[in-house]
mmCIF file of C-alpha atoms in Angstrom:
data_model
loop_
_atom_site.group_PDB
_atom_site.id
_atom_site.type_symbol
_atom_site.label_atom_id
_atom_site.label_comp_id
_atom_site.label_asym_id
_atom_site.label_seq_id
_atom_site.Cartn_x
_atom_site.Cartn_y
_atom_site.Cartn_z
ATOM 1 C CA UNK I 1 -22.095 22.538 11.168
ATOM 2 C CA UNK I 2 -25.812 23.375 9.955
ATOM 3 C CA UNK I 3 -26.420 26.858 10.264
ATOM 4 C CA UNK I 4 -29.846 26.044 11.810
ATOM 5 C CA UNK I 5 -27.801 24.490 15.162
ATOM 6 C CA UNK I 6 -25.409 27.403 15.631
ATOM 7 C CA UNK I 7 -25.562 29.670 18.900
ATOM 8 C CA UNK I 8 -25.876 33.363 18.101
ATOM 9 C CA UNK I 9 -22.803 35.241 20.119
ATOM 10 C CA UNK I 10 -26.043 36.416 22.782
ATOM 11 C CA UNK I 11 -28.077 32.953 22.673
ATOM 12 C CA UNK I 12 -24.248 32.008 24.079
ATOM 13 C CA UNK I 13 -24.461 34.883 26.686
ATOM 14 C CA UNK I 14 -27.652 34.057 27.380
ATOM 15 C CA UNK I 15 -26.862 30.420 28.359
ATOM 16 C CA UNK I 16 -23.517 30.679 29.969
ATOM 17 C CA UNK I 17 -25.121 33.394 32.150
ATOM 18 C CA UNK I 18 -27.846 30.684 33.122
ATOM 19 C CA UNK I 19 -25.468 28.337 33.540
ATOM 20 C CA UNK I 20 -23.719 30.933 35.859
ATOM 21 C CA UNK I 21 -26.563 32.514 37.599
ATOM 22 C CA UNK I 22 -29.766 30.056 37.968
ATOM 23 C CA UNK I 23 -30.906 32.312 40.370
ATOM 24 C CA UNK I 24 -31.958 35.536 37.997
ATOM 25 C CA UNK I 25 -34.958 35.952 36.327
ATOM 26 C CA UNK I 26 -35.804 37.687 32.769
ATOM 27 C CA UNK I 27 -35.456 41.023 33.706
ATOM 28 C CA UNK I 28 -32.354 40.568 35.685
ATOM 29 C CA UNK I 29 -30.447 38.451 33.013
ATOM 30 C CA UNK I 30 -31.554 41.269 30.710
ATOM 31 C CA UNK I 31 -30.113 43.806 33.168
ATOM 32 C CA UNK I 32 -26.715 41.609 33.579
ATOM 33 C CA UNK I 33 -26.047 41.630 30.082
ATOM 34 C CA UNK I 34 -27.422 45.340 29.336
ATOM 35 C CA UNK I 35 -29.833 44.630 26.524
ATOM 36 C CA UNK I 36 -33.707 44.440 26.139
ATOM 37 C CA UNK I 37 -35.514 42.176 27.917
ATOM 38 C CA UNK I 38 -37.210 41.179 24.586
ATOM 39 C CA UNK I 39 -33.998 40.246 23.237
ATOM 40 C CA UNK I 40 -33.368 37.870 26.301
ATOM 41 C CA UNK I 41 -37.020 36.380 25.975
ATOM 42 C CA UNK I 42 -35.468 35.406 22.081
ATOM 43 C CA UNK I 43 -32.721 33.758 23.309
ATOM 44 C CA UNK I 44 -34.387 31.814 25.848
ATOM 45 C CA UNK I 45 -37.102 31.014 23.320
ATOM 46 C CA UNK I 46 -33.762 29.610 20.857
ATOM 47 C CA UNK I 47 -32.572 27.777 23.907
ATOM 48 C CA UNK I 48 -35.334 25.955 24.801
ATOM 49 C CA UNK I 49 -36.115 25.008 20.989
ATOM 50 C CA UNK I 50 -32.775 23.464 21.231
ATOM 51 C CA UNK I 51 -33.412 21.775 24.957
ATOM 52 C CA UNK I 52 -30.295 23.809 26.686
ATOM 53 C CA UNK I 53 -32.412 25.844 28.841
ATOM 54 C CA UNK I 54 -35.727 24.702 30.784
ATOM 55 C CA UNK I 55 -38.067 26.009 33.008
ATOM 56 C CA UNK I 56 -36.825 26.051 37.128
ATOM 57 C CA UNK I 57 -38.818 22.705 39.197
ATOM 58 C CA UNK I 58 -37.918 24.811 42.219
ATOM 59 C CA UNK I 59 -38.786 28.021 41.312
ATOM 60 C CA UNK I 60 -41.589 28.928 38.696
ATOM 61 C CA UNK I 61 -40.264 32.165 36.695
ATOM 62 C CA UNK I 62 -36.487 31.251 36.751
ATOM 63 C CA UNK I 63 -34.685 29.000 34.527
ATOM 64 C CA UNK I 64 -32.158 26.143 34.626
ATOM 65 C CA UNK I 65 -29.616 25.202 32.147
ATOM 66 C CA UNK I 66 -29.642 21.290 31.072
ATOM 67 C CA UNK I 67 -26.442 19.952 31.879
ATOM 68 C CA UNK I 68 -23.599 21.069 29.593
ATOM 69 C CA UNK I 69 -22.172 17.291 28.514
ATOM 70 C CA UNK I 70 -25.909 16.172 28.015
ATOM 71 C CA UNK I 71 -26.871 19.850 25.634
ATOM 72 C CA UNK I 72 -23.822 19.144 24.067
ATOM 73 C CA UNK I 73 -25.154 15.296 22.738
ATOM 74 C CA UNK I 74 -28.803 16.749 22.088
ATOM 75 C CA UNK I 75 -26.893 19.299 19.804
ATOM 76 C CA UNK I 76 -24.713 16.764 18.265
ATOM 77 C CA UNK I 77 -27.832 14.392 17.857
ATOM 78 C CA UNK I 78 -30.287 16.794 16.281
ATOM 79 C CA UNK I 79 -27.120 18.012 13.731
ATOM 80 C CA UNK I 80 -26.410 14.163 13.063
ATOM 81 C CA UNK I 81 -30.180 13.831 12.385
ATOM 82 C CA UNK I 82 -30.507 16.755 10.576
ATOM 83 C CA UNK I 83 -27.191 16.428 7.898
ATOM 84 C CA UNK I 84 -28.854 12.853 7.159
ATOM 85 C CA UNK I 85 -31.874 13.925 6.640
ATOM 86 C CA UNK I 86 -30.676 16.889 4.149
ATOM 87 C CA UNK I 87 -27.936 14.221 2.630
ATOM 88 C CA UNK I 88 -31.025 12.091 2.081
ATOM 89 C CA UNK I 89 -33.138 14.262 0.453
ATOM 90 C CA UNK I 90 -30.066 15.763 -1.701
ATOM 91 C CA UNK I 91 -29.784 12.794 -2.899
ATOM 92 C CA UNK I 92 -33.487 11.901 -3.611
ATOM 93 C CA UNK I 93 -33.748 15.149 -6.144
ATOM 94 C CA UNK I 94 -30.122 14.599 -7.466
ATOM 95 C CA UNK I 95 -30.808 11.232 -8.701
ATOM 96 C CA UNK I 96 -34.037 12.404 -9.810
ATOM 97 C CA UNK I 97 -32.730 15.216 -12.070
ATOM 98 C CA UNK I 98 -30.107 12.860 -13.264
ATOM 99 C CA UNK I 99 -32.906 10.432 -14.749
ATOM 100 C CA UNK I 100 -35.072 12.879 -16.453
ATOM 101 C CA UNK I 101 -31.691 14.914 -17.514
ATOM 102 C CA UNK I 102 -30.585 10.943 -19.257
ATOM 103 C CA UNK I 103 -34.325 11.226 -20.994
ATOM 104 C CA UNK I 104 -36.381 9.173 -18.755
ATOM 105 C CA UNK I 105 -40.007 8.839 -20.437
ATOM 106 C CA UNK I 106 -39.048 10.861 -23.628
ATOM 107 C CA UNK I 107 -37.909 8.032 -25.546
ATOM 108 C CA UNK I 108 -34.490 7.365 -24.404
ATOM 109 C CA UNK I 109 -33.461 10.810 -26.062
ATOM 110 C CA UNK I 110 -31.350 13.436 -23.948
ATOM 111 C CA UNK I 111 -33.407 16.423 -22.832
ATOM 112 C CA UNK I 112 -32.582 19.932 -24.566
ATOM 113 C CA UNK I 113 -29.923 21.315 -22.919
ATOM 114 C CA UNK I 114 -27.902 18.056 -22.304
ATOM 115 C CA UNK I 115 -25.108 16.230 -23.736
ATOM 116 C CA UNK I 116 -24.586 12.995 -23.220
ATOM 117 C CA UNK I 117 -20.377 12.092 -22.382
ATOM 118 C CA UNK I 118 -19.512 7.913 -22.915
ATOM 119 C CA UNK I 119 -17.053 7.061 -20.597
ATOM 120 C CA UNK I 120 -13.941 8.610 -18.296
ATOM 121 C CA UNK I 121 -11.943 9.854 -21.015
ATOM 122 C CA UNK I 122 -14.779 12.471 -22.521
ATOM 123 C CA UNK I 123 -15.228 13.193 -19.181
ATOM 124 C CA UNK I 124 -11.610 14.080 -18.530
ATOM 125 C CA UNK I 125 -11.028 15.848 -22.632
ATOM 126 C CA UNK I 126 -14.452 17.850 -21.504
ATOM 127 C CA UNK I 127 -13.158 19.093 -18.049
ATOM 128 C CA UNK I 128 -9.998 20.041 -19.851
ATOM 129 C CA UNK I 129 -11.671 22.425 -22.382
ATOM 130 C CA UNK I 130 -14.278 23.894 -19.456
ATOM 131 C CA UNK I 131 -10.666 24.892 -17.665
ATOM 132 C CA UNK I 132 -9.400 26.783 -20.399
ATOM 133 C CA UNK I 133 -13.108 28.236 -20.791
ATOM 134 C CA UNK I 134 -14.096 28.953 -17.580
ATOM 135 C CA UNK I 135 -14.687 33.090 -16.589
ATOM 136 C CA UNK I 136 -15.629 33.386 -12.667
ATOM 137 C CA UNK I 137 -15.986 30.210 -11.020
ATOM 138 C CA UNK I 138 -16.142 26.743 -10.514
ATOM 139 C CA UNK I 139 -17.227 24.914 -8.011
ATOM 140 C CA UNK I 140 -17.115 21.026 -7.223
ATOM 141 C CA UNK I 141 -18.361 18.319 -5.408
ATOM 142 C CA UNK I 142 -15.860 15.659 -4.265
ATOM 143 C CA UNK I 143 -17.030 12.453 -2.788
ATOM 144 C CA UNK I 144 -16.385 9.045 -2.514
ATOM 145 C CA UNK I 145 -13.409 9.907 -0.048
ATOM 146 C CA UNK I 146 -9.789 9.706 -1.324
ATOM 147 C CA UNK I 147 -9.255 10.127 -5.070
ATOM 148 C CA UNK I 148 -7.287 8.328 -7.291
ATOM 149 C CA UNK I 149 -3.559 9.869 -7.811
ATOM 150 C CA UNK I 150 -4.152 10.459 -11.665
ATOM 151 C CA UNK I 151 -7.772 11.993 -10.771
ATOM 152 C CA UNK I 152 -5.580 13.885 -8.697
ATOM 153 C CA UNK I 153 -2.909 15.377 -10.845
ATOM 154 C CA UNK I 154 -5.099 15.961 -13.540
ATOM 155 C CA UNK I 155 -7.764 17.830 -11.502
ATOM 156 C CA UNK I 156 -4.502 20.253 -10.087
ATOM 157 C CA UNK I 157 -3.423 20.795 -13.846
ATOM 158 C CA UNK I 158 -6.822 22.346 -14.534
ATOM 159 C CA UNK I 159 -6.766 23.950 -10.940
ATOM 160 C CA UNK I 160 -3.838 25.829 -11.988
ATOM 161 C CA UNK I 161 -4.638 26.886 -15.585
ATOM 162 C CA UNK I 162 -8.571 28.369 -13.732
ATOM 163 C CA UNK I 163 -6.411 30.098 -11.021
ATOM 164 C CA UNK I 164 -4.116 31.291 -13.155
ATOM 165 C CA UNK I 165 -6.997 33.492 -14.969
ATOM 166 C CA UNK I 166 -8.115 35.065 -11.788
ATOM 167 C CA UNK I 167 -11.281 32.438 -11.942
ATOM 168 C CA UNK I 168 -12.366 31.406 -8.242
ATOM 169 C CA UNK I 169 -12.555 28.121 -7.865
ATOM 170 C CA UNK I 170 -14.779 26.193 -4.585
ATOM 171 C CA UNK I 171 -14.247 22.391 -3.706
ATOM 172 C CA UNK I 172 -16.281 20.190 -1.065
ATOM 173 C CA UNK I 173 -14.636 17.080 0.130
ATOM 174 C CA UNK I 174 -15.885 14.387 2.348
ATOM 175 C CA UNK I 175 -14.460 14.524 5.531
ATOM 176 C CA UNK I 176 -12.525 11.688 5.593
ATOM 177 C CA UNK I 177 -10.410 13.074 3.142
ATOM 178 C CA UNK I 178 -8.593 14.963 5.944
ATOM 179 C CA UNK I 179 -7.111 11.255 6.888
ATOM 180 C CA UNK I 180 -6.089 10.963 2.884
ATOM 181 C CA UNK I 181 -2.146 11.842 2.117
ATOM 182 C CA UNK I 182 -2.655 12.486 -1.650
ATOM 183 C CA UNK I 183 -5.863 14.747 -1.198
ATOM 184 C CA UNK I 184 -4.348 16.684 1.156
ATOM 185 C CA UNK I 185 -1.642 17.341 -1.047
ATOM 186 C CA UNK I 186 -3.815 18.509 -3.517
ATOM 187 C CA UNK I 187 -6.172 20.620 -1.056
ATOM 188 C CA UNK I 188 -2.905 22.280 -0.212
ATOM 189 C CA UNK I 189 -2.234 23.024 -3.935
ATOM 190 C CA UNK I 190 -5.681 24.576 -4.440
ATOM 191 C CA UNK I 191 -5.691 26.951 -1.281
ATOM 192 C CA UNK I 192 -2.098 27.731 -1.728
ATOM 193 C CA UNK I 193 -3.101 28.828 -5.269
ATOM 194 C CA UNK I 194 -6.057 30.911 -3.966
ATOM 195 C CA UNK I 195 -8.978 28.264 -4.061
ATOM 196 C CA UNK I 196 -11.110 26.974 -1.092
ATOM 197 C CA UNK I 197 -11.532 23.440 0.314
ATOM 198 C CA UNK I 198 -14.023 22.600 2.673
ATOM 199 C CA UNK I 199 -15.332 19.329 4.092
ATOM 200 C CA UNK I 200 -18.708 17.774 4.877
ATOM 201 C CA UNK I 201 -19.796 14.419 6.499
ATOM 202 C CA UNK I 202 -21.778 13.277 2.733
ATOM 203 C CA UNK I 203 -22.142 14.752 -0.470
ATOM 204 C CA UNK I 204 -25.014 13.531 -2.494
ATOM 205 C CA UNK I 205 -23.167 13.537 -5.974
ATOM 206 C CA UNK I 206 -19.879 14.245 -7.957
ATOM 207 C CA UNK I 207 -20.948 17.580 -9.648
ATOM 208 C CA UNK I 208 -18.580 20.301 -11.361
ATOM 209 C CA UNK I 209 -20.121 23.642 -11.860
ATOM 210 C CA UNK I 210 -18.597 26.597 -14.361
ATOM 211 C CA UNK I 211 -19.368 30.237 -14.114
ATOM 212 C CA UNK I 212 -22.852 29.374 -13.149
ATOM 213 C CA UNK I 213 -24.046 28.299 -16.739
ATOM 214 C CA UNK I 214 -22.385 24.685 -17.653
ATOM 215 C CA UNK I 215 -23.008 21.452 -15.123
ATOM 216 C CA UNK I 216 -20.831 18.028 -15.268
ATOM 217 C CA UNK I 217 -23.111 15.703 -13.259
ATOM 218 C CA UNK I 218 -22.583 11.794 -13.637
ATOM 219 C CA UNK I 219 -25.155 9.535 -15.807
ATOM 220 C CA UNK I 220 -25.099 6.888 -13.227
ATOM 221 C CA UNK I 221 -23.699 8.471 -9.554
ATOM 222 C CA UNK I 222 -23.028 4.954 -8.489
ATOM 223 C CA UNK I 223 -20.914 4.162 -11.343
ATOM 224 C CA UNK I 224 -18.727 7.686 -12.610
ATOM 225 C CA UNK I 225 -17.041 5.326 -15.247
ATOM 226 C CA UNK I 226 -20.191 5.086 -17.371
ATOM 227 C CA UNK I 227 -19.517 8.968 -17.799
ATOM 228 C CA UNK I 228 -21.454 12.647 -17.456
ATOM 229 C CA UNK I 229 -23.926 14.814 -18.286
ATOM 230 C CA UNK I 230 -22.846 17.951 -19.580
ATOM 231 C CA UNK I 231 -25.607 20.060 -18.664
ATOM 232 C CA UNK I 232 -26.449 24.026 -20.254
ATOM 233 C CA UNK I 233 -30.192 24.596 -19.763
ATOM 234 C CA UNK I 234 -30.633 27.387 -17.208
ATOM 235 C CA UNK I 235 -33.673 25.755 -15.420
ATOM 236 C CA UNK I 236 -31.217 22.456 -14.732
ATOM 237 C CA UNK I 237 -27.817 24.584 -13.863
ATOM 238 C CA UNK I 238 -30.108 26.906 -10.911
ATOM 239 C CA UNK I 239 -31.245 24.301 -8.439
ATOM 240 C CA UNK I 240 -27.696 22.564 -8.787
ATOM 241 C CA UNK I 241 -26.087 26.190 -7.591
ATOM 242 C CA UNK I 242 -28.217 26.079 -4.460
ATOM 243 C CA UNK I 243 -27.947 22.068 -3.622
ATOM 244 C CA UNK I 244 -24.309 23.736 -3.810
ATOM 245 C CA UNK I 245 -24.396 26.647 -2.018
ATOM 246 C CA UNK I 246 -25.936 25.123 0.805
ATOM 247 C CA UNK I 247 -24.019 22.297 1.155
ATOM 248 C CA UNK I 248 -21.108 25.287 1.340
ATOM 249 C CA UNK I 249 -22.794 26.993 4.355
ATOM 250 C CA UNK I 250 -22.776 23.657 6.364
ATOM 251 C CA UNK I 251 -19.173 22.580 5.332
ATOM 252 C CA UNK I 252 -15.962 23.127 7.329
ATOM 253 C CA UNK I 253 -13.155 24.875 6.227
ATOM 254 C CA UNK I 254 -10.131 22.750 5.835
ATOM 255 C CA UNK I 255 -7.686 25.754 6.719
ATOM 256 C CA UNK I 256 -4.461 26.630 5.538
ATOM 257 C CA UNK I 257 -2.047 25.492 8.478
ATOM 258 C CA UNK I 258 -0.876 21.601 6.937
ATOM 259 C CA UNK I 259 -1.218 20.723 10.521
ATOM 260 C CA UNK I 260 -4.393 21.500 10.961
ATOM 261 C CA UNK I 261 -6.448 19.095 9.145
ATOM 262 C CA UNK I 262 -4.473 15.693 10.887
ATOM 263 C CA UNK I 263 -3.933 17.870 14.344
ATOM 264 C CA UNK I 264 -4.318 15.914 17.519
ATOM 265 C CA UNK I 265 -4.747 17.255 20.053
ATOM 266 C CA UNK I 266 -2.793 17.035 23.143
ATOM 267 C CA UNK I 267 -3.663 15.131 26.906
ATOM 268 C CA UNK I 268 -3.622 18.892 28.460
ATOM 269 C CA UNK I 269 -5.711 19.807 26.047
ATOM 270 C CA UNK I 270 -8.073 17.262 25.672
ATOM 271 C CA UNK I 271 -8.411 17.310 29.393
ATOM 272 C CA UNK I 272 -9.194 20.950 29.507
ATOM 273 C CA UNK I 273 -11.799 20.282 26.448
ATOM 274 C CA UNK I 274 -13.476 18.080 29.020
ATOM 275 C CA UNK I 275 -13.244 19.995 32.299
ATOM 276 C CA UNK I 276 -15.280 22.605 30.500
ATOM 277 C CA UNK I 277 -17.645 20.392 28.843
ATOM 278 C CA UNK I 278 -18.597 19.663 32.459
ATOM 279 C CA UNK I 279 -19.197 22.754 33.412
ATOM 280 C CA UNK I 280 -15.857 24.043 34.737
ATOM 281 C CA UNK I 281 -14.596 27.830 34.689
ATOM 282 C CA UNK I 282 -10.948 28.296 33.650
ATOM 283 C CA UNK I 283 -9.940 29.117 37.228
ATOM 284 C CA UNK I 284 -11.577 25.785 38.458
ATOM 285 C CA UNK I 285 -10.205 23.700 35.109
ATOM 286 C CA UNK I 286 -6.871 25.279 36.125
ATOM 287 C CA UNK I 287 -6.454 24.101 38.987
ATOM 288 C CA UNK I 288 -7.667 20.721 38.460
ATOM 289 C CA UNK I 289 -4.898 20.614 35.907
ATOM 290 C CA UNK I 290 -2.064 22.338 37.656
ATOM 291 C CA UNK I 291 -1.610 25.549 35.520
ATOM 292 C CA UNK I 292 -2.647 28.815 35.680
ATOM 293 C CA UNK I 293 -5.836 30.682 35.025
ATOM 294 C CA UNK I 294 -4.088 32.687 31.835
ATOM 295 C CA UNK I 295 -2.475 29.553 30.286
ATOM 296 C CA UNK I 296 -6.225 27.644 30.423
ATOM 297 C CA UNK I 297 -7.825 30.761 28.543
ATOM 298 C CA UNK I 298 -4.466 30.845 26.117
ATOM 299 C CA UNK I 299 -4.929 27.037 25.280
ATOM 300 C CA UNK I 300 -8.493 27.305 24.745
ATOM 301 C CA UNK I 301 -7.759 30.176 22.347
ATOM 302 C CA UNK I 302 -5.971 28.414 20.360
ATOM 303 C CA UNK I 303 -8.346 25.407 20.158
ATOM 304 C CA UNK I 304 -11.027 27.728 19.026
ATOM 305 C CA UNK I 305 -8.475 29.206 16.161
ATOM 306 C CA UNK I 306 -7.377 25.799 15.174
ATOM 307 C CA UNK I 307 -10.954 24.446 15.362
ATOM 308 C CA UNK I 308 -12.468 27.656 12.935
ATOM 309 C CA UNK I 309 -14.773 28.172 16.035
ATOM 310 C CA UNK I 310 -16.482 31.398 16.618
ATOM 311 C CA UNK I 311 -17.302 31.164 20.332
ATOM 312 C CA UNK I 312 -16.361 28.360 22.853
ATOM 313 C CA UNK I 313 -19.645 26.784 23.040
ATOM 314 C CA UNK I 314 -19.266 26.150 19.165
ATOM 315 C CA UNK I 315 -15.797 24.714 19.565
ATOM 316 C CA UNK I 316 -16.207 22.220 22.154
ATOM 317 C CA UNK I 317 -19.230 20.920 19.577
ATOM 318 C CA UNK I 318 -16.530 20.626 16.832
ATOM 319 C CA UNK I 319 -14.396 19.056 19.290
ATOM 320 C CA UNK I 320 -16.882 16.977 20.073
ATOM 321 C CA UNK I 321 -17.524 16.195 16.705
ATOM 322 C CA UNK I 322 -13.858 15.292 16.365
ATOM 323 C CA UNK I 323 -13.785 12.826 18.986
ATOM 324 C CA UNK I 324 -11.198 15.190 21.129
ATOM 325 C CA UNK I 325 -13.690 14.991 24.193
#
């Protein structure tokens, strides 16, 4: 989820107290939740960037809450909108590097700083050697959805010799990969051996990045067999760390629980998922479903654990996102 869409824990107070309590005004919201009124007028000012809270037609000075199934969509829409765009441009100024890295207007000759690696199997002797090499980190795109099961084993054998050493390792995977048997497998190898996997709806490139200094970027990204650009130059390796590093602060983490990735979710809780959407409080959602007050609030718990949710307005977006409600 983009950073830029999140709720801040009191933008969530804010607009669950709305949603609560039409009736108050700045100063009493302010009052209700025992901070500035400034700090309220911030919130509201987030809210109605993001079309969940609008001004009162019936009474000028108080606010109204858009409906919680319709906020929910706008949210979903503008992240949608939003992860293309950024995918989009990505992609734009990856493919761009990649053609003046190949030597583009210089000739045909490789730009100081590159190295030019013919085919899968330089590729594969080159990512060998960086394993044994590497000092503090890697980190690595993964796209094109489920790998291939040699890609696979070979990509755990270096896993294990970098882990081994104490070197972190970081790997974003499409999201689709969560479906995939075989990556899951190896996922499950890398976090088990102390590396991170997260997910995001489109990567831009394959990339591999060591210890901040050495790149592995493909010559062609729609054709990885023609083979990579091993890449040293400090001005190329620093704007691939940050196309990185953001697309790690808008990636999900795939979690350690084996279930989690492939969980689905239950008819009591899906159901509950969308009494809430709509607006309901636990007591209300309770009843509707037959169980108590306590045993709503325990099952939505859990859905915000298993969804890596901090708050429940965030979760029922990833659920949303999931296709639970």
């Amino acid at each position: 989820m983009s950073v830029t869409l999140d709720l801040e824990e009191l933008d969530q107070r804010v607009y669950e107290e709305v949603l609560a309590r039409p009736e108050l005004g700045l100063v009493e919201l302010a009052a209700r939740l025992g901070v500035e009124p400034d700090r309220v007028r911030d919130c509201l000012d987030r809210l109605f960037a993001l079309r969940l809270v609008q001004a009162s037609f019936e009474t000028p000075g108080r606010f109204t809450v858009v409906d919680p199934v319709l906020g929910m969509q706008r949210l979903l829409d503008q992240q949608h909108e939003e992860l293309v765009r950024r995918h989009r441009q990505a992609a734009g100024h990856q493919q761009a590097l990649v053609r003046i890295l190949a030597g583009a207007g210089s000739g045909g000759r490789p730009a100081e700083g590159v190295e030019r690696l013919a085919g899968l199997d330089a590729v594969q002797r080159r990512l060998e050697r960086l394993a044994l090499e590497a000092r503090t980190e890697v980190l690595t795109f993964m796209p094109g959805g489920p790998q291939s099961a040699a890609a696979l084993e070979a990509a755990e054998r270096n896993d294990a010799l970098v882990l081994g050493r104490g070197v972190a390792i970081r790997t974003i995977g499409l999201d689709l990969v969560r479906e995939d048997p075989g990556t899951l497998r190896y996922s499950r190898a890398l976090l088990a051996g102390g590396g991170v996997f997260r997910t995001v709806a489109a990567l831009p490139t394959r990339m591999v990045l060591v210890d901040r200094t050495h790149a592995l970027v493909p010559i062609d990204p729609a054709d990885s067999r023609q083979g990579a650009l091993f890449l040293s130059a400090p001005g190329m390796i620093a704007p691939l760390v940050a196309l990185f590093e953001r697309e790690w602060g808008a990636a999900v983490p795939l979690g350690a629980d084996p279930s989690e990735a492939v969980y689905v979710p239950t008819e009591q809780e899906r159901s509950l998922l969308g009494l809430l959407a709509e607006g309901h409080t636990d007591e209300s959602a309770a009843g509707q479903l037959h169980i108590s007050a306590r045993t709503a609030r325990r099952i939505m718990a859990s859905l915000i654990e298993r969804l890596g949710a901090r708050s429940r307005f965030e979760a029922g977006l990833r659920a949303a996102r999931l296709g639970w409600v």
